[in-house]
Short mmCIF file of C-alpha atoms in Angstrom, two decimals:
data_model
loop_
_atom_site.label_atom_id
_atom_site.label_comp_id
_atom_site.label_asym_id
_atom_site.label_seq_id
_atom_site.Cartn_x
_atom_site.Cartn_y
_atom_site.Cartn_z
CA MET P 1 -8.81 -29.36 27.98
CA ASP P 2 -9.21 -28.62 24.27
CA ARG P 3 -7.12 -25.54 23.52
CA ARG P 4 -9.67 -24.43 20.96
CA HIS P 5 -12.25 -23.90 23.64
CA PRO P 6 -12.61 -20.45 25.23
CA GLU P 7 -11.79 -21.88 28.67
CA SER P 8 -8.37 -22.97 27.47
CA ASP P 9 -5.67 -21.07 29.41
CA SER P 10 -3.58 -20.10 26.38
CA PHE P 11 -6.57 -19.27 24.22
CA ALA P 12 -8.03 -17.10 26.98
CA LEU P 13 -4.75 -15.27 27.61
CA ARG P 14 -4.16 -14.56 23.93
CA LYS P 15 -7.75 -13.42 23.58
CA GLU P 16 -7.25 -11.08 26.52
CA ILE P 17 -4.06 -9.67 24.97
CA GLU P 18 -5.87 -9.18 21.67
CA THR P 19 -8.76 -7.23 23.19
CA LEU P 20 -6.83 -5.02 25.60
CA THR P 21 -6.61 -1.35 24.73
CA VAL P 22 -3.23 -0.05 23.62
CA LYS P 23 -2.74 1.72 26.94
CA GLN P 24 -3.57 -1.38 28.95
CA ARG P 25 -1.54 -3.65 26.76
CA PHE P 26 1.60 -1.58 26.39
CA GLY P 27 1.46 0.68 29.44
CA ILE P 28 3.95 -1.17 31.60
CA HIS P 29 7.50 -0.66 30.35
CA ARG P 30 8.38 2.72 28.83
CA PHE P 31 11.33 4.51 27.31
CA SER P 32 10.94 8.16 28.24
CA GLY P 33 12.31 11.17 26.42
CA SER P 34 11.25 14.02 24.21
CA ASP P 35 9.83 11.37 21.90
CA ARG P 36 6.49 9.78 22.65
CA ASP P 37 6.70 7.03 25.24
CA ILE P 38 7.59 3.66 23.73
CA CYS P 39 5.80 0.88 25.57
CA PHE P 40 6.21 -2.88 25.62
CA LEU P 41 4.57 -5.96 27.05
CA THR P 42 6.22 -7.18 30.22
CA SER P 43 8.47 -10.23 30.05
CA GLU P 44 6.15 -11.93 32.53
CA VAL P 45 3.21 -11.72 30.12
CA VAL P 46 5.29 -13.05 27.23
CA LEU P 47 6.68 -15.93 29.29
CA LYS P 48 3.24 -16.82 30.63
CA THR P 49 1.80 -16.91 27.12
CA ILE P 50 4.53 -19.29 25.93
CA GLU P 51 4.16 -21.45 29.05
CA ASN P 52 0.45 -21.87 28.42
CA VAL P 53 1.08 -23.03 24.86
CA ILE P 54 3.54 -25.64 26.10
CA LYS P 55 1.16 -26.61 28.91
CA GLU P 56 -1.54 -27.41 26.39
CA VAL P 57 0.86 -29.52 24.35
CA LEU P 58 1.73 -31.52 27.48
CA LEU P 59 -1.93 -31.88 28.46
CA SER P 60 -2.75 -33.27 25.02
CA LEU P 61 0.08 -35.79 25.32
CA SER P 62 -1.08 -36.82 28.80
CA ARG P 63 -4.52 -37.61 27.35
CA GLY P 64 -2.98 -39.63 24.56
CA GLU P 65 -3.96 -37.03 21.96
CA ALA P 66 -1.85 -35.51 19.20
CA PRO P 67 -1.02 -31.89 20.15
CA GLN P 68 -2.12 -29.10 17.85
CA LEU P 69 -1.29 -25.41 17.46
CA ARG P 70 -3.90 -22.94 16.22
CA MET P 71 -3.51 -19.45 14.79
CA HIS P 72 -5.16 -16.96 12.46
CA ASN P 73 -4.61 -17.70 8.80
CA ARG P 74 -2.15 -14.91 8.07
CA LEU P 75 -1.92 -15.67 4.35
CA GLN P 76 -5.43 -14.62 3.32
CA TRP P 77 -6.44 -11.04 2.52
CA ALA P 78 -10.02 -12.07 3.29
CA ASN P 79 -9.08 -12.08 6.98
CA ASN P 80 -8.56 -8.31 6.85
CA ARG P 81 -11.02 -5.47 6.54
CA PHE P 82 -10.24 -2.04 5.11
CA HIS P 83 -12.63 0.79 5.90
CA ASP P 84 -12.13 4.03 3.97
CA SER P 85 -8.56 3.01 3.12
CA THR P 86 -7.52 3.04 6.77
CA ILE P 87 -5.33 0.71 8.79
CA PRO P 88 -6.19 -2.99 8.24
CA GLN P 89 -8.31 -4.59 10.94
CA LYS P 90 -8.73 -8.28 11.59
CA ALA P 91 -12.07 -9.54 10.36
CA GLU P 92 -14.45 -10.77 13.05
CA ASP P 93 -15.08 -13.94 11.07
CA CYS P 94 -11.44 -14.57 10.16
CA SER P 95 -10.37 -18.12 9.44
CA PHE P 96 -7.89 -20.17 11.45
CA ILE P 97 -5.35 -22.84 10.60
CA THR P 98 -4.40 -25.83 12.72
CA ILE P 99 -0.86 -27.16 12.76
CA LYS P 100 -1.05 -30.82 13.71
CA SER P 101 1.73 -32.90 15.19
CA ASN P 102 0.34 -36.11 13.67
CA SER P 103 0.16 -34.86 10.08
CA SER P 104 3.02 -35.40 7.66
CA ALA P 105 2.15 -32.08 6.05
CA SER P 106 2.64 -30.04 9.24
CA VAL P 107 4.68 -32.10 11.73
CA THR P 108 7.95 -30.38 10.75
CA ARG P 109 6.39 -26.95 11.11
CA PHE P 110 4.94 -27.99 14.48
CA ALA P 111 8.36 -29.16 15.74
CA LEU P 112 10.16 -26.03 14.51
CA ILE P 113 7.62 -23.78 16.22
CA LEU P 114 8.21 -25.56 19.53
CA LYS P 115 11.98 -25.30 19.07
CA MET P 116 11.71 -21.60 18.30
CA LEU P 117 9.48 -21.09 21.34
CA SER P 118 12.23 -22.57 23.53
CA VAL P 119 14.79 -20.19 21.98
CA ILE P 120 12.51 -17.20 22.49
CA TYR P 121 11.69 -18.22 26.05
CA LYS P 122 15.38 -18.26 26.98
CA LEU P 123 15.94 -14.86 25.34
CA VAL P 124 13.05 -13.25 27.20
CA GLN P 125 13.90 -14.95 30.49
CA SER P 126 17.53 -13.79 30.35
CA ASN P 127 16.56 -10.34 28.98
CA THR P 128 18.86 -10.79 25.98
CA TYR P 129 18.23 -10.20 22.28
CA ALA P 130 19.19 -12.09 19.14
CA THR P 131 18.83 -11.36 15.46
CA LYS P 132 17.02 -13.76 13.17
CA ARG P 133 20.38 -14.33 11.52
CA ASP P 134 21.93 -15.33 14.87
CA ILE P 135 19.14 -17.83 15.50
CA PHE P 136 19.58 -19.37 12.06
CA TYR P 137 23.35 -19.84 12.37
CA CYS P 138 23.03 -21.34 15.84
CA ASN P 139 20.61 -23.95 14.47
CA LYS P 140 21.58 -24.04 10.80
CA GLY P 141 21.27 -27.81 10.45
CA LEU P 142 17.79 -27.79 11.97
CA PHE P 143 16.22 -24.87 10.13
CA GLY P 144 18.00 -25.32 6.80
CA THR P 145 17.40 -21.81 5.48
CA GLN P 146 17.03 -18.28 6.83
CA ARG P 147 13.60 -18.08 5.19
CA THR P 148 12.40 -20.96 7.38
CA VAL P 149 13.43 -19.04 10.51
CA ASP P 150 11.65 -15.92 9.27
CA LYS P 151 8.42 -17.82 8.58
CA ILE P 152 8.44 -19.65 11.91
CA ILE P 153 8.97 -16.41 13.85
CA ASP P 154 6.07 -14.81 11.97
CA ASP P 155 3.94 -17.87 12.80
CA ILE P 156 4.74 -17.45 16.49
CA CYS P 157 3.96 -13.72 16.50
CA CYS P 158 0.64 -14.50 14.86
CA MET P 159 -0.15 -17.39 17.20
CA LEU P 160 0.73 -15.51 20.40
CA LEU P 161 -0.55 -12.14 19.14
CA ILE P 162 2.66 -10.56 20.42
CA PRO P 163 4.93 -8.20 18.40
CA ARG P 164 8.32 -9.63 17.46
CA LEU P 165 10.34 -7.15 19.49
CA ASN P 166 8.58 -8.35 22.64
CA LEU P 167 9.92 -11.81 21.80
CA HIS P 168 13.45 -10.33 21.91
CA VAL P 169 14.07 -11.19 18.25
CA LEU P 170 15.64 -8.49 16.08
CA ALA P 171 16.22 -8.25 12.35
CA THR P 172 19.29 -6.84 10.66
CA SER P 173 18.32 -3.61 8.96
CA LYS P 174 18.90 -3.03 5.26
CA GLY P 175 17.05 0.28 4.88
CA LEU P 176 18.77 3.67 4.53
CA ILE P 177 17.64 7.10 5.68
CA ALA P 178 18.91 10.63 5.05
CA GLY P 179 17.77 14.21 5.46
CA ASP P 180 16.57 16.59 8.14
CA LEU P 181 16.46 14.17 11.07
CA CYS P 182 18.26 13.61 14.36
CA TYR P 183 17.52 10.98 16.99
CA THR P 184 19.12 9.08 19.86
CA GLU P 185 19.49 5.31 19.67
CA VAL P 186 18.88 2.91 22.55
CA ASP P 187 22.59 2.87 23.49
CA GLY P 188 22.65 6.68 23.72
CA THR P 189 24.31 7.34 20.36
CA ARG P 190 23.12 10.58 18.79
CA VAL P 191 22.50 10.18 15.05
CA ASN P 192 22.37 13.10 12.62
CA CYS P 193 21.05 11.93 9.25
CA ALA P 194 21.99 15.23 7.60
CA SER P 195 25.62 15.41 8.68
CA ASN P 196 27.03 12.45 6.77
CA SER P 197 27.96 12.40 3.12
CA MET P 198 26.37 8.96 3.00
CA ALA P 199 22.98 7.76 4.23
CA VAL P 200 22.45 6.27 7.68
CA LEU P 201 21.38 2.66 8.20
CA VAL P 202 17.93 2.37 9.73
CA PRO P 203 18.42 1.30 13.39
CA SER P 204 17.71 -2.31 14.36
CA SER P 205 15.68 -1.23 17.39
CA VAL P 206 13.38 1.43 15.97
CA GLN P 207 10.97 1.34 18.90
CA GLY P 208 13.72 2.35 21.29
CA ILE P 209 14.92 5.50 19.54
CA LYS P 210 14.07 8.77 21.27
CA TYR P 211 14.66 12.53 21.24
CA ILE P 212 13.60 12.78 17.62
CA SER P 213 14.28 16.20 16.13
CA SER P 214 13.33 17.38 12.64
CA SER P 215 11.91 20.35 10.76
CA ALA P 216 11.15 18.24 7.70
CA GLN P 217 8.04 19.15 5.77
CA TYR P 218 7.53 15.69 4.26
CA LEU P 219 8.90 12.16 4.17
CA LEU P 220 9.68 10.54 0.82
CA ILE P 221 9.77 6.74 0.53
CA VAL P 222 12.00 5.69 -2.36
CA GLU P 223 11.56 2.19 -3.73
CA LYS P 224 15.07 1.35 -4.88
CA ASP P 225 18.55 2.02 -3.59
CA ALA P 226 19.73 3.20 -7.02
CA THR P 227 17.12 5.97 -7.11
CA PHE P 228 17.84 6.85 -3.47
CA GLN P 229 21.54 7.23 -4.25
CA ARG P 230 20.71 9.32 -7.32
CA LEU P 231 18.81 11.76 -5.12
CA LEU P 232 21.86 12.06 -2.87
CA ASP P 233 24.27 12.43 -5.80
CA ASP P 234 22.13 15.17 -7.36
CA ASN P 235 22.05 17.02 -4.01
CA PHE P 236 18.27 16.75 -3.82
CA LEU P 237 18.45 17.11 -0.03
CA GLY P 238 20.57 20.23 -0.37
CA GLU P 239 18.00 21.94 -2.52
CA SER P 240 15.02 20.47 -0.63
CA ALA P 241 16.58 20.59 2.80
CA HIS P 242 13.35 20.25 4.74
CA CYS P 243 12.63 16.63 3.95
CA ILE P 244 13.57 13.08 4.88
CA ILE P 245 14.14 10.31 2.34
CA ILE P 246 14.15 6.60 3.17
CA THR P 247 14.49 3.40 1.17
CA GLY P 248 13.96 -0.25 2.01
CA LYS P 249 16.01 -1.23 -1.07
CA GLY P 250 13.07 -2.91 -2.74
CA PHE P 251 10.67 -4.89 -0.59
CA PRO P 252 11.13 -3.24 2.81
CA ASP P 253 12.33 -5.02 5.92
CA LEU P 254 10.43 -4.70 9.17
CA ASN P 255 12.71 -2.02 10.63
CA THR P 256 12.27 0.27 7.62
CA ARG P 257 8.49 -0.08 7.86
CA LEU P 258 8.63 0.63 11.59
CA MET P 259 10.79 3.71 10.97
CA VAL P 260 8.36 5.13 8.41
CA ARG P 261 5.48 4.52 10.80
CA LYS P 262 7.33 6.07 13.75
CA LEU P 263 8.32 9.22 11.86
CA TRP P 264 4.79 9.62 10.51
CA GLU P 265 3.30 9.33 14.00
CA PHE P 266 5.83 11.60 15.68
CA LEU P 267 6.36 14.30 13.06
CA GLN P 268 2.81 14.39 11.67
CA ILE P 269 4.03 15.23 8.16
CA PRO P 270 2.88 14.04 4.72
CA VAL P 271 4.40 10.79 3.46
CA PHE P 272 4.93 10.27 -0.28
CA ALA P 273 6.01 7.19 -2.21
CA LEU P 274 8.28 7.19 -5.27
CA VAL P 275 8.16 3.78 -6.96
CA ASP P 276 8.42 2.24 -10.42
CA ALA P 277 5.31 2.33 -12.61
CA ASP P 278 5.04 -1.44 -12.60
CA PRO P 279 3.22 -4.13 -10.57
CA TYR P 280 6.07 -4.66 -8.13
CA GLY P 281 6.58 -0.96 -7.50
CA ILE P 282 2.90 -0.67 -6.62
CA GLU P 283 3.18 -3.79 -4.46
CA ILE P 284 6.04 -2.28 -2.47
CA MET P 285 4.12 0.96 -1.93
CA CYS P 286 1.13 -1.08 -0.74
CA ILE P 287 3.28 -2.83 1.85
CA TYR P 288 4.12 0.54 3.42
CA LYS P 289 0.54 1.79 3.19
CA TYR P 290 -1.56 -1.32 3.83
CA GLY P 291 0.87 -3.99 5.01
CA SER P 292 1.76 -7.42 3.70
CA VAL P 293 -0.60 -10.36 3.94
CA SER P 294 2.02 -12.48 5.76
CA MET P 295 2.25 -9.89 8.57
CA SER P 296 -1.29 -8.57 8.45
CA PHE P 297 -1.68 -9.44 12.13
CA GLU P 298 0.75 -6.58 12.89
CA GLY P 299 -0.62 -4.17 10.29
CA HIS P 300 -1.99 -1.79 12.91
CA ARG P 301 1.55 -0.85 13.99
CA LEU P 302 3.43 -1.15 10.69
CA THR P 303 1.30 0.69 8.16
CA VAL P 304 0.88 4.34 7.23
CA PRO P 305 -2.60 4.67 5.70
CA SER P 306 -2.09 8.29 4.60
CA ILE P 307 0.79 7.52 2.19
CA MET P 308 0.29 9.27 -1.16
CA TRP P 309 1.48 7.88 -4.49
CA LEU P 310 3.73 10.65 -5.81
CA GLY P 311 5.16 8.79 -8.76
CA LEU P 312 6.08 7.35 -11.06
CA LEU P 313 2.41 7.28 -12.04
CA PRO P 314 1.52 5.23 -15.14
CA SER P 315 -0.48 8.23 -16.32
CA ASP P 316 2.74 10.29 -16.18
CA LEU P 317 4.28 8.20 -18.94
CA GLU P 318 1.90 9.49 -21.60
CA ARG P 319 1.68 12.99 -20.13
CA LEU P 320 5.46 13.41 -20.19
CA ILE P 321 5.77 11.69 -23.57
CA ILE P 322 8.32 9.15 -22.33
CA PRO P 323 9.94 7.53 -25.40
CA LYS P 324 8.64 4.00 -26.03
CA ALA P 325 12.22 2.78 -26.14
CA ALA P 326 12.45 3.57 -22.41
CA LEU P 327 9.36 1.46 -21.59
CA ILE P 328 9.28 -2.28 -20.88
CA PRO P 329 6.64 -4.74 -22.14
CA LEU P 330 4.59 -6.50 -19.49
CA THR P 331 5.31 -10.16 -18.85
CA LYS P 332 2.86 -12.92 -18.01
CA THR P 333 4.00 -12.64 -14.39
CA ASP P 334 3.18 -8.92 -14.46
CA TYR P 335 -0.33 -9.59 -15.73
CA ASN P 336 -0.90 -12.18 -13.00
CA LYS P 337 0.36 -9.78 -10.35
CA LEU P 338 -1.96 -7.01 -11.57
CA ALA P 339 -4.95 -9.38 -11.56
CA SER P 340 -4.11 -10.53 -8.05
CA MET P 341 -3.72 -6.99 -6.74
CA GLN P 342 -7.03 -5.81 -8.14
CA LYS P 343 -8.81 -8.44 -6.04
CA ARG P 344 -7.40 -7.10 -2.78
CA PRO P 345 -9.87 -5.21 -0.58
CA TYR P 346 -7.78 -2.06 -0.29
CA ILE P 347 -7.37 -1.66 -4.06
CA MET P 348 -11.13 -1.95 -4.47
CA SER P 349 -11.49 1.13 -2.24
CA GLN P 350 -9.02 3.18 -4.32
CA PRO P 351 -10.62 4.12 -7.68
CA LEU P 352 -7.71 6.40 -8.66
CA TRP P 353 -5.25 3.59 -8.05
CA GLN P 354 -7.43 1.21 -10.05
CA ARG P 355 -7.32 3.68 -12.94
CA GLU P 356 -3.52 3.73 -12.87
CA ILE P 357 -3.38 -0.07 -12.78
CA ASP P 358 -5.76 -0.18 -15.74
CA ILE P 359 -3.41 2.13 -17.64
CA ILE P 360 -0.54 -0.31 -17.13
CA ARG P 361 -2.62 -3.29 -18.22
CA ASN P 362 -4.19 -1.58 -21.23
CA SER P 363 -0.92 -0.07 -22.46
CA LYS P 364 0.84 -3.42 -21.96
CA MET P 365 3.89 -1.44 -20.85
CA LYS P 366 5.64 -0.63 -17.58
CA ALA P 367 8.44 1.77 -16.66
CA GLU P 368 11.15 2.19 -14.07
CA ILE P 369 11.88 5.55 -12.45
CA GLN P 370 15.11 5.60 -14.46
CA SER P 371 13.03 5.98 -17.64
CA LEU P 372 12.88 9.70 -16.83
CA THR P 373 16.54 9.98 -17.80
CA ALA P 374 15.35 9.59 -21.40
CA LEU P 375 14.09 13.17 -21.06
CA ALA P 376 17.19 14.50 -19.29
CA PRO P 377 19.87 12.97 -17.04
CA ASP P 378 18.70 15.00 -14.02
CA TYR P 379 15.00 15.24 -14.95
CA LEU P 380 13.92 13.36 -11.80
CA THR P 381 15.60 15.69 -9.31
CA ARG P 382 15.50 18.99 -11.22
CA VAL P 383 12.05 18.85 -12.81
CA TYR P 384 9.82 15.89 -11.93
CA LEU P 385 10.01 15.85 -8.13
CA PRO P 386 10.10 19.66 -7.60
CA ASN P 387 7.05 20.14 -9.84
CA LYS P 388 5.13 17.29 -8.26
CA LEU P 389 5.84 18.49 -4.73
CA HIS P 390 5.06 22.13 -5.54
CA PHE P 391 2.04 21.82 -7.82
CA GLY P 392 0.59 18.47 -6.73
CA GLY P 393 -0.11 15.48 -8.92
CA TRP P 394 -0.08 12.69 -6.36
CA ILE P 395 -2.94 10.32 -5.60
#
């Protein structure tokens, strides 16, 4: 039976998973507590989905045909639709890719996906978890690099239409969080993000945290670790006690994105982004707000569409009269990144963002948040952020 046909077992099961309502799909296992219920697919559903993929591979071999794997093309923005700057939705006419076992261009990818499916199957069956790093080191000779493992796992999530946590694969967190926030981790540990002199590492199992407690009035996403640490050193939290700050240390890992999403859903507070006034700062903010193209299939549970761009706005550079010596000329790579971003569907729906991007391109200059120190060493924490938060000025 051709697995691309609707009557194919695996195709039908994945289609059913895709079209189920959230309550139907995730209403089986729950972690209860003062937090909202956290729900997961049952292990039986996950195992059955994997079994049907393998079944189709075996059926193809029994017919003397070369097995194939099929999934949404997760590397094209055209496969996503953005309506009124909301959460990305998969386009009805989205394109697919086929990974063939008889093609020199894809046979290695095909084999690695099957190997990873066997690893995941054992994890789910035994109800154990492993980090992506663990999986890589256990099969280092096979996978070659950690990046290969990451890409194959994303392929499988996209192919099965199942979130990574349900596959019992975890990622080591790199993000940090601090401020007016307490929560209980899966193992029962109570974490107080305001009690330590240093920030707290974002938990590796964000979905399982419960008993969230906070009186924060807003959540501030900080692009870089250096700026995050500067806020701590300048006692920004002490003077603005009712807030939470979080950083993914550059491009955010999955756990940091999940944490931002979870806090936004649970606390129902505004979320602001503080990033560099350059193409990559904007890119990082877009990952939190709209998702990344490589994980667009999970955008509905990773993104926060209400994120507001607090700073550093390109228009702020002229308004604040930042010295030109503190600015950085754009590179060819920067120009290419700006051109690529302006073609994305979500940027097209954001005229104010387009205006800021135009300012960068027309001025031929970019700036890091640290450029504010040219005005005063503590200008960011004593003047810029308090004024922005009090009087507005975000987009």
